[in-house]
mmCIF file with all atom_site columns, C-alpha atoms in Angstrom:
data_model
loop_
_atom_site.group_PDB
_atom_site.id
_atom_site.type_symbol
_atom_site.label_atom_id
_atom_site.label_alt_id
_atom_site.label_comp_id
_atom_site.label_asym_id
_atom_site.label_entity_id
_atom_site.label_seq_id
_atom_site.pdbx_PDB_ins_code
_atom_site.Cartn_x
_atom_site.Cartn_y
_atom_site.Cartn_z
_atom_site.occupancy
_atom_site.B_iso_or_equiv
_atom_site.pdbx_formal_charge
_atom_site.auth_seq_id
_atom_site.auth_comp_id
_atom_site.auth_asym_id
_atom_site.auth_atom_id
_atom_site.pdbx_PDB_model_num
ATOM 1   C CA . UNK A 1 1   ? 15.088 4.003   22.580  1.00 71.00 ? 1   UNK A CA 1
ATOM 2   C CA . UNK A 1 2   ? 17.357 3.211   19.638  1.00 85.00 ? 2   UNK A CA 1
ATOM 3   C CA . UNK A 1 3   ? 16.095 0.561   17.234  1.00 88.00 ? 3   UNK A CA 1
ATOM 4   C CA . UNK A 1 4   ? 18.398 -1.940  15.560  1.00 89.00 ? 4   UNK A CA 1
ATOM 5   C CA . UNK A 1 5   ? 19.148 -1.272  11.897  1.00 89.00 ? 5   UNK A CA 1
ATOM 6   C CA . UNK A 1 6   ? 16.852 -4.167  10.903  1.00 90.00 ? 6   UNK A CA 1
ATOM 7   C CA . UNK A 1 7   ? 13.974 -2.786  13.009  1.00 92.00 ? 7   UNK A CA 1
ATOM 8   C CA . UNK A 1 8   ? 14.594 0.694   11.616  1.00 92.00 ? 8   UNK A CA 1
ATOM 9   C CA . UNK A 1 9   ? 14.429 -0.583  8.029   1.00 91.00 ? 9   UNK A CA 1
ATOM 10  C CA . UNK A 1 10  ? 11.263 -2.580  8.635   1.00 93.00 ? 10  UNK A CA 1
ATOM 11  C CA . UNK A 1 11  ? 9.590  0.348   10.393  1.00 94.00 ? 11  UNK A CA 1
ATOM 12  C CA . UNK A 1 12  ? 10.462 2.622   7.459   1.00 95.00 ? 12  UNK A CA 1
ATOM 13  C CA . UNK A 1 13  ? 8.944  0.200   4.943   1.00 96.00 ? 13  UNK A CA 1
ATOM 14  C CA . UNK A 1 14  ? 5.703  -0.047  6.904   1.00 97.00 ? 14  UNK A CA 1
ATOM 15  C CA . UNK A 1 15  ? 5.493  3.735   7.379   1.00 97.00 ? 15  UNK A CA 1
ATOM 16  C CA . UNK A 1 16  ? 5.914  4.227   3.608   1.00 98.00 ? 16  UNK A CA 1
ATOM 17  C CA . UNK A 1 17  ? 3.324  1.542   2.797   1.00 97.00 ? 17  UNK A CA 1
ATOM 18  C CA . UNK A 1 18  ? 0.908  3.121   5.277   1.00 97.00 ? 18  UNK A CA 1
ATOM 19  C CA . UNK A 1 19  ? 1.421  6.596   3.817   1.00 97.00 ? 19  UNK A CA 1
ATOM 20  C CA . UNK A 1 20  ? 0.877  5.318   0.279   1.00 97.00 ? 20  UNK A CA 1
ATOM 21  C CA . UNK A 1 21  ? -2.313 3.555   1.408   1.00 97.00 ? 21  UNK A CA 1
ATOM 22  C CA . UNK A 1 22  ? -3.478 6.695   3.216   1.00 96.00 ? 22  UNK A CA 1
ATOM 23  C CA . UNK A 1 23  ? -3.083 8.580   -0.064  1.00 96.00 ? 23  UNK A CA 1
ATOM 24  C CA . UNK A 1 24  ? -5.289 6.062   -1.907  1.00 95.00 ? 24  UNK A CA 1
ATOM 25  C CA . UNK A 1 25  ? -2.606 3.965   -3.598  1.00 96.00 ? 25  UNK A CA 1
ATOM 26  C CA . UNK A 1 26  ? -2.133 0.206   -3.443  1.00 96.00 ? 26  UNK A CA 1
ATOM 27  C CA . UNK A 1 27  ? 1.112  -0.667  -1.648  1.00 97.00 ? 27  UNK A CA 1
ATOM 28  C CA . UNK A 1 28  ? 2.575  -4.144  -1.310  1.00 96.00 ? 28  UNK A CA 1
ATOM 29  C CA . UNK A 1 29  ? 5.713  -4.830  0.680   1.00 95.00 ? 29  UNK A CA 1
ATOM 30  C CA . UNK A 1 30  ? 7.839  -7.343  -1.218  1.00 93.00 ? 30  UNK A CA 1
ATOM 31  C CA . UNK A 1 31  ? 9.621  -10.375 0.165   1.00 86.00 ? 31  UNK A CA 1
ATOM 32  C CA . UNK A 1 32  ? 13.194 -9.883  1.315   1.00 76.00 ? 32  UNK A CA 1
ATOM 33  C CA . UNK A 1 33  ? 14.569 -11.627 -1.762  1.00 66.00 ? 33  UNK A CA 1
ATOM 34  C CA . UNK A 1 34  ? 13.178 -9.014  -4.172  1.00 74.00 ? 34  UNK A CA 1
ATOM 35  C CA . UNK A 1 35  ? 16.344 -7.265  -5.245  1.00 77.00 ? 35  UNK A CA 1
ATOM 36  C CA . UNK A 1 36  ? 16.240 -3.469  -5.122  1.00 82.00 ? 36  UNK A CA 1
ATOM 37  C CA . UNK A 1 37  ? 12.499 -3.108  -4.525  1.00 91.00 ? 37  UNK A CA 1
ATOM 38  C CA . UNK A 1 38  ? 10.947 -2.982  -1.066  1.00 94.00 ? 38  UNK A CA 1
ATOM 39  C CA . UNK A 1 39  ? 7.452  -1.855  -2.081  1.00 97.00 ? 39  UNK A CA 1
ATOM 40  C CA . UNK A 1 40  ? 5.403  -2.170  -5.249  1.00 96.00 ? 40  UNK A CA 1
ATOM 41  C CA . UNK A 1 41  ? 2.904  0.688   -5.506  1.00 97.00 ? 41  UNK A CA 1
ATOM 42  C CA . UNK A 1 42  ? 0.139  1.335   -7.997  1.00 96.00 ? 42  UNK A CA 1
ATOM 43  C CA . UNK A 1 43  ? -2.819 3.592   -8.507  1.00 95.00 ? 43  UNK A CA 1
ATOM 44  C CA . UNK A 1 44  ? -6.220 2.250   -7.454  1.00 92.00 ? 44  UNK A CA 1
ATOM 45  C CA . UNK A 1 45  ? -7.089 0.799   -10.876 1.00 92.00 ? 45  UNK A CA 1
ATOM 46  C CA . UNK A 1 46  ? -3.606 -0.748  -11.333 1.00 91.00 ? 46  UNK A CA 1
ATOM 47  C CA . UNK A 1 47  ? -2.931 1.045   -14.627 1.00 93.00 ? 47  UNK A CA 1
ATOM 48  C CA . UNK A 1 48  ? 0.313  2.609   -13.342 1.00 94.00 ? 48  UNK A CA 1
ATOM 49  C CA . UNK A 1 49  ? 2.856  1.123   -10.983 1.00 95.00 ? 49  UNK A CA 1
ATOM 50  C CA . UNK A 1 50  ? 6.309  1.895   -9.565  1.00 96.00 ? 50  UNK A CA 1
ATOM 51  C CA . UNK A 1 51  ? 8.964  0.094   -7.579  1.00 95.00 ? 51  UNK A CA 1
ATOM 52  C CA . UNK A 1 52  ? 10.191 1.735   -4.385  1.00 96.00 ? 52  UNK A CA 1
ATOM 53  C CA . UNK A 1 53  ? 13.315 1.182   -2.359  1.00 95.00 ? 53  UNK A CA 1
ATOM 54  C CA . UNK A 1 54  ? 13.051 2.492   1.202   1.00 96.00 ? 54  UNK A CA 1
ATOM 55  C CA . UNK A 1 55  ? 16.007 3.864   3.167   1.00 95.00 ? 55  UNK A CA 1
ATOM 56  C CA . UNK A 1 56  ? 15.405 4.842   6.785   1.00 95.00 ? 56  UNK A CA 1
ATOM 57  C CA . UNK A 1 57  ? 17.503 6.746   9.315   1.00 93.00 ? 57  UNK A CA 1
ATOM 58  C CA . UNK A 1 58  ? 16.758 7.317   13.003  1.00 92.00 ? 58  UNK A CA 1
ATOM 59  C CA . UNK A 1 59  ? 17.153 11.069  12.970  1.00 83.00 ? 59  UNK A CA 1
ATOM 60  C CA . UNK A 1 60  ? 15.383 14.229  11.945  1.00 81.00 ? 60  UNK A CA 1
ATOM 61  C CA . UNK A 1 61  ? 18.202 15.271  9.585   1.00 84.00 ? 61  UNK A CA 1
ATOM 62  C CA . UNK A 1 62  ? 17.732 14.214  5.909   1.00 87.00 ? 62  UNK A CA 1
ATOM 63  C CA . UNK A 1 63  ? 20.990 12.271  5.530   1.00 87.00 ? 63  UNK A CA 1
ATOM 64  C CA . UNK A 1 64  ? 21.275 8.578   4.576   1.00 92.00 ? 64  UNK A CA 1
ATOM 65  C CA . UNK A 1 65  ? 24.194 6.217   4.048   1.00 91.00 ? 65  UNK A CA 1
ATOM 66  C CA . UNK A 1 66  ? 24.073 4.026   0.951   1.00 91.00 ? 66  UNK A CA 1
ATOM 67  C CA . UNK A 1 67  ? 26.430 1.858   -1.041  1.00 89.00 ? 67  UNK A CA 1
ATOM 68  C CA . UNK A 1 68  ? 27.968 2.105   -4.506  1.00 88.00 ? 68  UNK A CA 1
ATOM 69  C CA . UNK A 1 69  ? 24.971 0.318   -6.101  1.00 87.00 ? 69  UNK A CA 1
ATOM 70  C CA . UNK A 1 70  ? 22.986 3.550   -5.660  1.00 88.00 ? 70  UNK A CA 1
ATOM 71  C CA . UNK A 1 71  ? 25.006 5.040   -8.533  1.00 86.00 ? 71  UNK A CA 1
ATOM 72  C CA . UNK A 1 72  ? 23.302 2.695   -11.005 1.00 80.00 ? 72  UNK A CA 1
ATOM 73  C CA . UNK A 1 73  ? 20.571 4.417   -12.996 1.00 68.00 ? 73  UNK A CA 1
ATOM 74  C CA . UNK A 1 74  ? 18.414 1.407   -13.759 1.00 70.00 ? 74  UNK A CA 1
ATOM 75  C CA . UNK A 1 75  ? 14.888 2.277   -14.817 1.00 73.00 ? 75  UNK A CA 1
ATOM 76  C CA . UNK A 1 76  ? 12.419 5.110   -15.044 1.00 77.00 ? 76  UNK A CA 1
ATOM 77  C CA . UNK A 1 77  ? 9.761  3.700   -12.740 1.00 88.00 ? 77  UNK A CA 1
ATOM 78  C CA . UNK A 1 78  ? 12.051 3.044   -9.753  1.00 93.00 ? 78  UNK A CA 1
ATOM 79  C CA . UNK A 1 79  ? 12.102 5.427   -6.809  1.00 96.00 ? 79  UNK A CA 1
ATOM 80  C CA . UNK A 1 80  ? 13.646 5.824   -3.407  1.00 96.00 ? 80  UNK A CA 1
ATOM 81  C CA . UNK A 1 81  ? 11.587 6.917   -0.457  1.00 98.00 ? 81  UNK A CA 1
ATOM 82  C CA . UNK A 1 82  ? 13.936 8.108   2.260   1.00 97.00 ? 82  UNK A CA 1
ATOM 83  C CA . UNK A 1 83  ? 12.467 8.180   5.753   1.00 97.00 ? 83  UNK A CA 1
ATOM 84  C CA . UNK A 1 84  ? 13.616 10.201  8.763   1.00 95.00 ? 84  UNK A CA 1
ATOM 85  C CA . UNK A 1 85  ? 12.371 8.390   11.842  1.00 93.00 ? 85  UNK A CA 1
ATOM 86  C CA . UNK A 1 86  ? 12.861 10.736  14.815  1.00 90.00 ? 86  UNK A CA 1
ATOM 87  C CA . UNK A 1 87  ? 12.718 9.490   18.409  1.00 85.00 ? 87  UNK A CA 1
ATOM 88  C CA . UNK A 1 88  ? 9.410  11.324  18.869  1.00 87.00 ? 88  UNK A CA 1
ATOM 89  C CA . UNK A 1 89  ? 6.901  12.684  16.395  1.00 89.00 ? 89  UNK A CA 1
ATOM 90  C CA . UNK A 1 90  ? 5.944  11.733  12.873  1.00 93.00 ? 90  UNK A CA 1
ATOM 91  C CA . UNK A 1 91  ? 8.327  10.363  10.243  1.00 95.00 ? 91  UNK A CA 1
ATOM 92  C CA . UNK A 1 92  ? 9.379  12.594  7.355   1.00 96.00 ? 92  UNK A CA 1
ATOM 93  C CA . UNK A 1 93  ? 9.342  11.242  3.790   1.00 97.00 ? 93  UNK A CA 1
ATOM 94  C CA . UNK A 1 94  ? 11.565 12.217  0.854   1.00 97.00 ? 94  UNK A CA 1
ATOM 95  C CA . UNK A 1 95  ? 10.458 10.801  -2.514  1.00 98.00 ? 95  UNK A CA 1
ATOM 96  C CA . UNK A 1 96  ? 13.296 10.785  -5.040  1.00 96.00 ? 96  UNK A CA 1
ATOM 97  C CA . UNK A 1 97  ? 13.532 9.327   -8.554  1.00 95.00 ? 97  UNK A CA 1
ATOM 98  C CA . UNK A 1 98  ? 16.332 6.760   -8.784  1.00 93.00 ? 98  UNK A CA 1
ATOM 99  C CA . UNK A 1 99  ? 18.070 8.795   -11.504 1.00 92.00 ? 99  UNK A CA 1
ATOM 100 C CA . UNK A 1 100 ? 18.352 11.809  -9.165  1.00 93.00 ? 100 UNK A CA 1
ATOM 101 C CA . UNK A 1 101 ? 19.795 9.632   -6.403  1.00 93.00 ? 101 UNK A CA 1
ATOM 102 C CA . UNK A 1 102 ? 22.322 8.084   -8.796  1.00 92.00 ? 102 UNK A CA 1
ATOM 103 C CA . UNK A 1 103 ? 23.483 11.490  -10.031 1.00 91.00 ? 103 UNK A CA 1
ATOM 104 C CA . UNK A 1 104 ? 23.710 12.963  -6.524  1.00 92.00 ? 104 UNK A CA 1
ATOM 105 C CA . UNK A 1 105 ? 25.673 10.102  -4.940  1.00 93.00 ? 105 UNK A CA 1
ATOM 106 C CA . UNK A 1 106 ? 28.020 9.804   -7.937  1.00 92.00 ? 106 UNK A CA 1
ATOM 107 C CA . UNK A 1 107 ? 28.835 13.528  -8.027  1.00 92.00 ? 107 UNK A CA 1
ATOM 108 C CA . UNK A 1 108 ? 29.039 14.058  -4.263  1.00 91.00 ? 108 UNK A CA 1
ATOM 109 C CA . UNK A 1 109 ? 31.330 11.039  -3.890  1.00 92.00 ? 109 UNK A CA 1
ATOM 110 C CA . UNK A 1 110 ? 33.672 12.358  -6.588  1.00 91.00 ? 110 UNK A CA 1
ATOM 111 C CA . UNK A 1 111 ? 33.715 15.743  -4.827  1.00 89.00 ? 111 UNK A CA 1
ATOM 112 C CA . UNK A 1 112 ? 34.512 14.031  -1.508  1.00 90.00 ? 112 UNK A CA 1
ATOM 113 C CA . UNK A 1 113 ? 37.355 12.059  -3.104  1.00 90.00 ? 113 UNK A CA 1
ATOM 114 C CA . UNK A 1 114 ? 38.827 15.262  -4.591  1.00 90.00 ? 114 UNK A CA 1
ATOM 115 C CA . UNK A 1 115 ? 38.629 17.151  -1.279  1.00 89.00 ? 115 UNK A CA 1
ATOM 116 C CA . UNK A 1 116 ? 41.513 16.694  1.177   1.00 88.00 ? 116 UNK A CA 1
ATOM 117 C CA . UNK A 1 117 ? 40.744 15.173  4.589   1.00 87.00 ? 117 UNK A CA 1
ATOM 118 C CA . UNK A 1 118 ? 41.099 16.964  7.956   1.00 89.00 ? 118 UNK A CA 1
ATOM 119 C CA . UNK A 1 119 ? 44.875 16.569  7.973   1.00 89.00 ? 119 UNK A CA 1
ATOM 120 C CA . UNK A 1 120 ? 45.291 17.277  4.257   1.00 89.00 ? 120 UNK A CA 1
ATOM 121 C CA . UNK A 1 121 ? 45.446 13.617  3.261   1.00 89.00 ? 121 UNK A CA 1
ATOM 122 C CA . UNK A 1 122 ? 43.620 12.136  0.275   1.00 89.00 ? 122 UNK A CA 1
ATOM 123 C CA . UNK A 1 123 ? 40.409 10.264  0.988   1.00 89.00 ? 123 UNK A CA 1
ATOM 124 C CA . UNK A 1 124 ? 40.536 6.557   0.206   1.00 90.00 ? 124 UNK A CA 1
ATOM 125 C CA . UNK A 1 125 ? 37.796 5.294   -2.064  1.00 91.00 ? 125 UNK A CA 1
ATOM 126 C CA . UNK A 1 126 ? 35.061 3.287   -0.369  1.00 89.00 ? 126 UNK A CA 1
ATOM 127 C CA . UNK A 1 127 ? 31.803 1.615   -1.359  1.00 91.00 ? 127 UNK A CA 1
ATOM 128 C CA . UNK A 1 128 ? 29.869 3.921   0.976   1.00 92.00 ? 128 UNK A CA 1
ATOM 129 C CA . UNK A 1 129 ? 27.895 6.828   -0.430  1.00 92.00 ? 129 UNK A CA 1
ATOM 130 C CA . UNK A 1 130 ? 25.699 9.479   1.163   1.00 92.00 ? 130 UNK A CA 1
ATOM 131 C CA . UNK A 1 131 ? 22.433 11.039  0.038   1.00 94.00 ? 131 UNK A CA 1
ATOM 132 C CA . UNK A 1 132 ? 21.248 14.321  1.549   1.00 93.00 ? 132 UNK A CA 1
ATOM 133 C CA . UNK A 1 133 ? 18.285 16.609  0.900   1.00 92.00 ? 133 UNK A CA 1
ATOM 134 C CA . UNK A 1 134 ? 19.148 19.552  3.103   1.00 82.00 ? 134 UNK A CA 1
ATOM 135 C CA . UNK A 1 135 ? 16.989 21.977  1.119   1.00 90.00 ? 135 UNK A CA 1
ATOM 136 C CA . UNK A 1 136 ? 13.949 19.689  1.376   1.00 91.00 ? 136 UNK A CA 1
ATOM 137 C CA . UNK A 1 137 ? 13.514 19.590  -2.426  1.00 95.00 ? 137 UNK A CA 1
ATOM 138 C CA . UNK A 1 138 ? 12.076 16.047  -2.265  1.00 97.00 ? 138 UNK A CA 1
ATOM 139 C CA . UNK A 1 139 ? 10.144 16.285  1.017   1.00 97.00 ? 139 UNK A CA 1
ATOM 140 C CA . UNK A 1 140 ? 6.648  14.795  0.600   1.00 97.00 ? 140 UNK A CA 1
ATOM 141 C CA . UNK A 1 141 ? 6.988  14.763  -3.213  1.00 97.00 ? 141 UNK A CA 1
ATOM 142 C CA . UNK A 1 142 ? 4.603  11.830  -3.679  1.00 97.00 ? 142 UNK A CA 1
ATOM 143 C CA . UNK A 1 143 ? 3.544  13.424  -6.977  1.00 96.00 ? 143 UNK A CA 1
ATOM 144 C CA . UNK A 1 144 ? 6.909  12.402  -8.476  1.00 96.00 ? 144 UNK A CA 1
ATOM 145 C CA . UNK A 1 145 ? 5.735  8.782   -8.427  1.00 96.00 ? 145 UNK A CA 1
ATOM 146 C CA . UNK A 1 146 ? 3.392  9.690   -11.304 1.00 93.00 ? 146 UNK A CA 1
ATOM 147 C CA . UNK A 1 147 ? 0.582  7.517   -9.991  1.00 94.00 ? 147 UNK A CA 1
ATOM 148 C CA . UNK A 1 148 ? -1.979 10.319  -10.249 1.00 87.00 ? 148 UNK A CA 1
ATOM 149 C CA . UNK A 1 149 ? -1.391 10.908  -13.968 1.00 70.00 ? 149 UNK A CA 1
ATOM 150 C CA . UNK A 1 150 ? -4.041 9.466   -16.298 1.00 63.00 ? 150 UNK A CA 1
ATOM 151 C CA . UNK A 1 151 ? -3.098 6.105   -17.752 1.00 59.00 ? 151 UNK A CA 1
ATOM 152 C CA . UNK A 1 152 ? -2.429 5.853   -21.457 1.00 57.00 ? 152 UNK A CA 1
ATOM 153 C CA . UNK A 1 153 ? -4.353 2.779   -22.548 1.00 52.00 ? 153 UNK A CA 1
ATOM 154 C CA . UNK A 1 154 ? -4.913 3.449   -26.243 1.00 48.00 ? 154 UNK A CA 1
ATOM 155 C CA . UNK A 1 155 ? -2.363 3.612   -29.026 1.00 46.00 ? 155 UNK A CA 1
ATOM 156 C CA . UNK A 1 156 ? -1.317 7.099   -29.982 1.00 47.00 ? 156 UNK A CA 1
ATOM 157 C CA . UNK A 1 157 ? -2.450 8.748   -26.749 1.00 51.00 ? 157 UNK A CA 1
ATOM 158 C CA . UNK A 1 158 ? 1.060  10.116  -26.094 1.00 46.00 ? 158 UNK A CA 1
ATOM 159 C CA . UNK A 1 159 ? 0.631  12.283  -29.210 1.00 38.00 ? 159 UNK A CA 1
ATOM 160 C CA . UNK A 1 160 ? -2.712 13.582  -27.942 1.00 37.00 ? 160 UNK A CA 1
ATOM 161 C CA . UNK A 1 161 ? -1.163 14.547  -24.615 1.00 39.00 ? 161 UNK A CA 1
ATOM 162 C CA . UNK A 1 162 ? 1.445  16.680  -26.358 1.00 40.00 ? 162 UNK A CA 1
ATOM 163 C CA . UNK A 1 163 ? 4.423  14.327  -26.160 1.00 38.00 ? 163 UNK A CA 1
#
């Protein structure tokens, strides 16, 4: 059974929130009017938090359509969690820092524009972008969220940690 795009998106958000909770994090799904963030996640003691935007496809292939806004590299603590929601079986999660998504969609779109179409014609620019992780580099990379790292609560602790 094929879900509507709205149902697919909602299912993806709840699967991500459930997976975060299963891993011991606090996950709160935001209201629909929270721009660019679907889930706020933090470690158990709330000393570290991240914003997550969820993108879900109904397939087993790691390939998602996005729009031009994905090229914006906004902040360090924003992430995408891409979800593959196959017809049967468990969902697959791809955790990607926003900066990596921005770089990938910007560069791959420029490559697509520079490559001739099937009949040799130039591609026309569009707002649509595509993110792929065919090598599985970001599959189940929950560690990239940085929520397991110790919090730095005292002044000067970044120097003690070698930064």
